[in-house]
Each structure stands twice: as C-alpha cells, then as structure tokens.
Backbone as a chain_set.jsonl record, in Angstrom:
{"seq": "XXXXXXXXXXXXXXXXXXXXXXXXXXXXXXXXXXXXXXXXXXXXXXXXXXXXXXXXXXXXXXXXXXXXXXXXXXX", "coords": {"N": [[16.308, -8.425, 2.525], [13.215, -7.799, 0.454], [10.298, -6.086, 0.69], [7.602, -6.193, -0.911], [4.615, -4.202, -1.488], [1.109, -5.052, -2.008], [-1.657, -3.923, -3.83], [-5.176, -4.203, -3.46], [-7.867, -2.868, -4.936], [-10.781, -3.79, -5.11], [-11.814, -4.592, -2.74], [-11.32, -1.941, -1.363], [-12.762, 0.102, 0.682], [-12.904, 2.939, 1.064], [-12.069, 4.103, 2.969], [-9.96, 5.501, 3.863], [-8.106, 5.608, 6.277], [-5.19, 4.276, 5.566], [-3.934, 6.262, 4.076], [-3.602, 8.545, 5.91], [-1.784, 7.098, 7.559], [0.065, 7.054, 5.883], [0.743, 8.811, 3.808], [2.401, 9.701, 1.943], [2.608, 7.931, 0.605], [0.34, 6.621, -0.18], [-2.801, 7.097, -2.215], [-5.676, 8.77, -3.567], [-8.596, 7.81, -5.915], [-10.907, 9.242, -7.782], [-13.279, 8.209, -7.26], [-12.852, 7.464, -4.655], [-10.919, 5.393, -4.021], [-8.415, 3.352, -2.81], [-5.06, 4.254, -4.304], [-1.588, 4.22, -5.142], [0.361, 6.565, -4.653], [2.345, 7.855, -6.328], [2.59, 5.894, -8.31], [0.19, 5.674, -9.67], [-1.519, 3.864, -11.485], [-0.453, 1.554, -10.88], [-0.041, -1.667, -9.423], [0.937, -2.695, -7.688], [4.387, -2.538, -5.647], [7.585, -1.95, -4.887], [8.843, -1.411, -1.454], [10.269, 0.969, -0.118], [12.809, 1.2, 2.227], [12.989, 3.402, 4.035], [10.234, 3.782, 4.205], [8.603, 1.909, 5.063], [7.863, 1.506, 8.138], [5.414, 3.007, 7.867], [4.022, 1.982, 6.202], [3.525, -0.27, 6.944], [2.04, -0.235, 9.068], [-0.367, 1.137, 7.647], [-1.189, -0.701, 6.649], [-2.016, -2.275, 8.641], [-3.992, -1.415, 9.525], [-6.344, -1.026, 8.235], [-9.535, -1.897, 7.189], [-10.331, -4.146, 6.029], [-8.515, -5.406, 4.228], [-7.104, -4.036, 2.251], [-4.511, -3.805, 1.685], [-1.957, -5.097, 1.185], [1.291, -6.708, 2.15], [4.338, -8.584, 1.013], [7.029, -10.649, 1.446], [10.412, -10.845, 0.441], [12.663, -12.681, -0.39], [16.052, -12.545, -0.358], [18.017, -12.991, -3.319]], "CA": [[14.945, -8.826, 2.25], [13.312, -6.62, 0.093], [8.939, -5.983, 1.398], [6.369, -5.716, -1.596], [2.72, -3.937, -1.427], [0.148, -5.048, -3.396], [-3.203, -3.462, -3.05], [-6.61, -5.223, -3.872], [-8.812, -2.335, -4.737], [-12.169, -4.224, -5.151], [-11.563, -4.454, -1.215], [-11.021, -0.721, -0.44], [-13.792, 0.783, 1.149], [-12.457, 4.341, 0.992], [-12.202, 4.47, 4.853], [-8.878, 6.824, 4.479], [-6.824, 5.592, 7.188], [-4.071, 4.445, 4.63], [-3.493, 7.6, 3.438], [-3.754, 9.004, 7.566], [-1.063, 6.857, 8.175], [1.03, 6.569, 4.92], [0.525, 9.819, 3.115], [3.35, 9.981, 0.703], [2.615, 6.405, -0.22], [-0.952, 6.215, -0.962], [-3.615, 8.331, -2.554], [-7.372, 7.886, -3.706], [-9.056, 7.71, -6.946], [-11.85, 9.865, -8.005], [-14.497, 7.074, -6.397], [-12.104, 6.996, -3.456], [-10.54, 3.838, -4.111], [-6.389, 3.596, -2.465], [-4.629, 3.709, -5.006], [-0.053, 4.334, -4.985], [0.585, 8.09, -5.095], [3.967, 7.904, -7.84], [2.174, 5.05, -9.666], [-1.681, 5.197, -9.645], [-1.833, 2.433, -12.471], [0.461, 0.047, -10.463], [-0.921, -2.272, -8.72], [1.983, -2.75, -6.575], [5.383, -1.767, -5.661], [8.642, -2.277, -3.778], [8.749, -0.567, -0.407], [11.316, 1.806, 0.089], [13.217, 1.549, 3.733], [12.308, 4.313, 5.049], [8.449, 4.214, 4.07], [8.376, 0.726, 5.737], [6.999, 1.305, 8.925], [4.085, 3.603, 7.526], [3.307, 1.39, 5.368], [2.998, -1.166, 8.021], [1.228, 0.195, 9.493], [-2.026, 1.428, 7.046], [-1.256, -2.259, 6.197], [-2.697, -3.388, 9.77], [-4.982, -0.446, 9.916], [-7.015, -1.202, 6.775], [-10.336, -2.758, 8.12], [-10.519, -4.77, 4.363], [-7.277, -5.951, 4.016], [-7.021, -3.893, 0.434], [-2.673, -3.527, 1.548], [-1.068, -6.544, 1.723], [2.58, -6.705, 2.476], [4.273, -9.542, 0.766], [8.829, -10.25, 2.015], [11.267, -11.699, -0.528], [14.23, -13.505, 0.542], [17.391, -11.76, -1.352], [18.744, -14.203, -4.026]], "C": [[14.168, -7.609, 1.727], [11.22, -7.032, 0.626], [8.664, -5.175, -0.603], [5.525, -5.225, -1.064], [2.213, -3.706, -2.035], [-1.152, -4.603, -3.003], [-4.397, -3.944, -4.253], [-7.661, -3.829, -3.775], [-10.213, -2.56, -4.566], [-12.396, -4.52, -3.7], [-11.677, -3.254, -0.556], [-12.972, -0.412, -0.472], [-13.446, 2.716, 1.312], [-12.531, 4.744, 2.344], [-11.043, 5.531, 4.834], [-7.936, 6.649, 5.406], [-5.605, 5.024, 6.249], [-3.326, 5.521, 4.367], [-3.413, 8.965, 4.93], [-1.819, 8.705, 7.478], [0.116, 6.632, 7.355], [1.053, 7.42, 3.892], [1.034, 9.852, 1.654], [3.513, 8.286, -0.04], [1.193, 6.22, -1.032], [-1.586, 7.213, -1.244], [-5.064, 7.507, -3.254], [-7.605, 7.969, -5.264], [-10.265, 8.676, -6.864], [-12.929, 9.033, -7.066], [-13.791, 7.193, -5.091], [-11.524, 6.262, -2.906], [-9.182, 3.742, -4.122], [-6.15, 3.117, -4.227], [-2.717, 4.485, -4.693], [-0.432, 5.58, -5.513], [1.261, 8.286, -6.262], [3.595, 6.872, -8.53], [0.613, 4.704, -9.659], [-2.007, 3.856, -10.766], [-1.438, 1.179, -12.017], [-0.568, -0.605, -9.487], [-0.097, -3.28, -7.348], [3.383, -2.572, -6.586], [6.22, -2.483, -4.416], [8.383, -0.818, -2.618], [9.941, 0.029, -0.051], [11.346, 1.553, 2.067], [12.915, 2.391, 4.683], [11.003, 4.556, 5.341], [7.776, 2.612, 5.032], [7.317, 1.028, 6.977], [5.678, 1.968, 8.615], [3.309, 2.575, 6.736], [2.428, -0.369, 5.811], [2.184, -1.11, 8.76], [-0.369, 0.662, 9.38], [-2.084, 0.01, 6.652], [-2.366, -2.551, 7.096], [-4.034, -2.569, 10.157], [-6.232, -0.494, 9.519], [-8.147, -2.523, 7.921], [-10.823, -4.142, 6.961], [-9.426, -5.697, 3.539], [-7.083, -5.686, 2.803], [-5.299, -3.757, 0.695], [-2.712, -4.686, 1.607], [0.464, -6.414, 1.188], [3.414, -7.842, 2.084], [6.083, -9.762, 1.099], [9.026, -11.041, 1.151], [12.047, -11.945, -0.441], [15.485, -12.583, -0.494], [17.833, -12.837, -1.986], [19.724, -14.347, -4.368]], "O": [[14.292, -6.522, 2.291], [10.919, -8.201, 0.87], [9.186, -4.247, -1.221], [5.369, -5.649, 0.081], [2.246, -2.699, -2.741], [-1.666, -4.904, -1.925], [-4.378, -3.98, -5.484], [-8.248, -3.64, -2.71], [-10.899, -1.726, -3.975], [-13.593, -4.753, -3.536], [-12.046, -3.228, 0.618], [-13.913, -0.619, -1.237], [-14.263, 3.443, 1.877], [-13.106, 5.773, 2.697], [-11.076, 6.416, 5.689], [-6.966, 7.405, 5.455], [-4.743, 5.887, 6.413], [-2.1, 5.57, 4.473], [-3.171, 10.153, 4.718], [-0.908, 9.528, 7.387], [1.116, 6.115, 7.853], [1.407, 6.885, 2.842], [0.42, 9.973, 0.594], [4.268, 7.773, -0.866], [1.024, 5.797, -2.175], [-1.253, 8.292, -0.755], [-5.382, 6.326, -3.397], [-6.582, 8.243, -5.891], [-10.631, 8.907, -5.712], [-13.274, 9.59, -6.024], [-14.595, 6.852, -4.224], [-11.395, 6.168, -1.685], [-8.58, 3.965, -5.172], [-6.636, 2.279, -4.987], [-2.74, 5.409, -3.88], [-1.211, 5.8, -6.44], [0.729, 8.893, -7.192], [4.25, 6.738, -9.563], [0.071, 3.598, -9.645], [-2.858, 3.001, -10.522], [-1.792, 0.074, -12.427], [-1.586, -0.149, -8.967], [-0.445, -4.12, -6.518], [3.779, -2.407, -7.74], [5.859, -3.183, -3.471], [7.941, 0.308, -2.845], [10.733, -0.774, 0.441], [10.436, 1.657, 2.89], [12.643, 2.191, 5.866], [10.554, 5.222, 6.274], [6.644, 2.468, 5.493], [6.111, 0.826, 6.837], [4.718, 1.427, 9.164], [2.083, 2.461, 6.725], [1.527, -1.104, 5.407], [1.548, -2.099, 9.126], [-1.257, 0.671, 10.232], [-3.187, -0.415, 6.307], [-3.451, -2.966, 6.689], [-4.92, -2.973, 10.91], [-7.174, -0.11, 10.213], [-7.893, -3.383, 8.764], [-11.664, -4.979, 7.288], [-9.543, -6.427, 2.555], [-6.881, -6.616, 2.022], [-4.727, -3.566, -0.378], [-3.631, -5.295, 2.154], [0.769, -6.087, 0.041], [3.358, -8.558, 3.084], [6.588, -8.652, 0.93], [8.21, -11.916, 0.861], [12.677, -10.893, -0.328], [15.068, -12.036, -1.515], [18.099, -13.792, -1.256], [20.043, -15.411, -4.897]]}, "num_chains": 1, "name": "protein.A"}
C-alpha cells in the first residue's frame, strides 16, 4: 500500500508544527505557507517508508488540516 500527501495550502496557517515534526519533508514559503522541501511546486507526493510516521504525524498535528494523507491499494 503505497500513502500519498497532498497539502492544501490556502489552509496553512504557518503555525510550523509540520516542519517541528517532519523536517526533512516539509518547508515554508516566503509568506510561510508548508510547502514539500525536494519539490516546492508539487503539490503532493508519495511518502517514502521511512518518512511515514513523521509525516503522520504533522498530518494529525496540523490545526487546519493543510496535510492530508491519502492510502492506495497496490494493483
């Protein structure tokens, strides 16, 4: 099962815990607005195995719900 995360910037509030709890995954924008560290233009991405639980984590952390976590069955 492979875990998407798509992030809804018009949602972020630049609160920062994302990037607390998921460093090497997320990063900000000049305004302060999450955006993916290795793809600032993307607007979402597969989740690497090992980044999983961090990322689960600024997922549930987020007071805005700008992460969202989406699972894909293997085909």
């Amino acid at each position: 099962m492979t875990t998407t995360c798509r992030l809804v910037p018009e949602r972020c509030i630049a609160c920062g815990l994302c990037a607390i709890y998921a460093p090497d995954i997320f990063d900000y924008d000049e305004e302060g607005i999450v955006l993916f560290k290795e793809e600032p233009e993307a607007s979402q991405q597969f989740v690497r195995t090992k980044e999983l639980t961090a990322v689960k984590k600024a997922a549930a952390k987020c007071p805005v719900r700008a992460i969202l976590l989406e699972k894909e069955k293997a085909r």
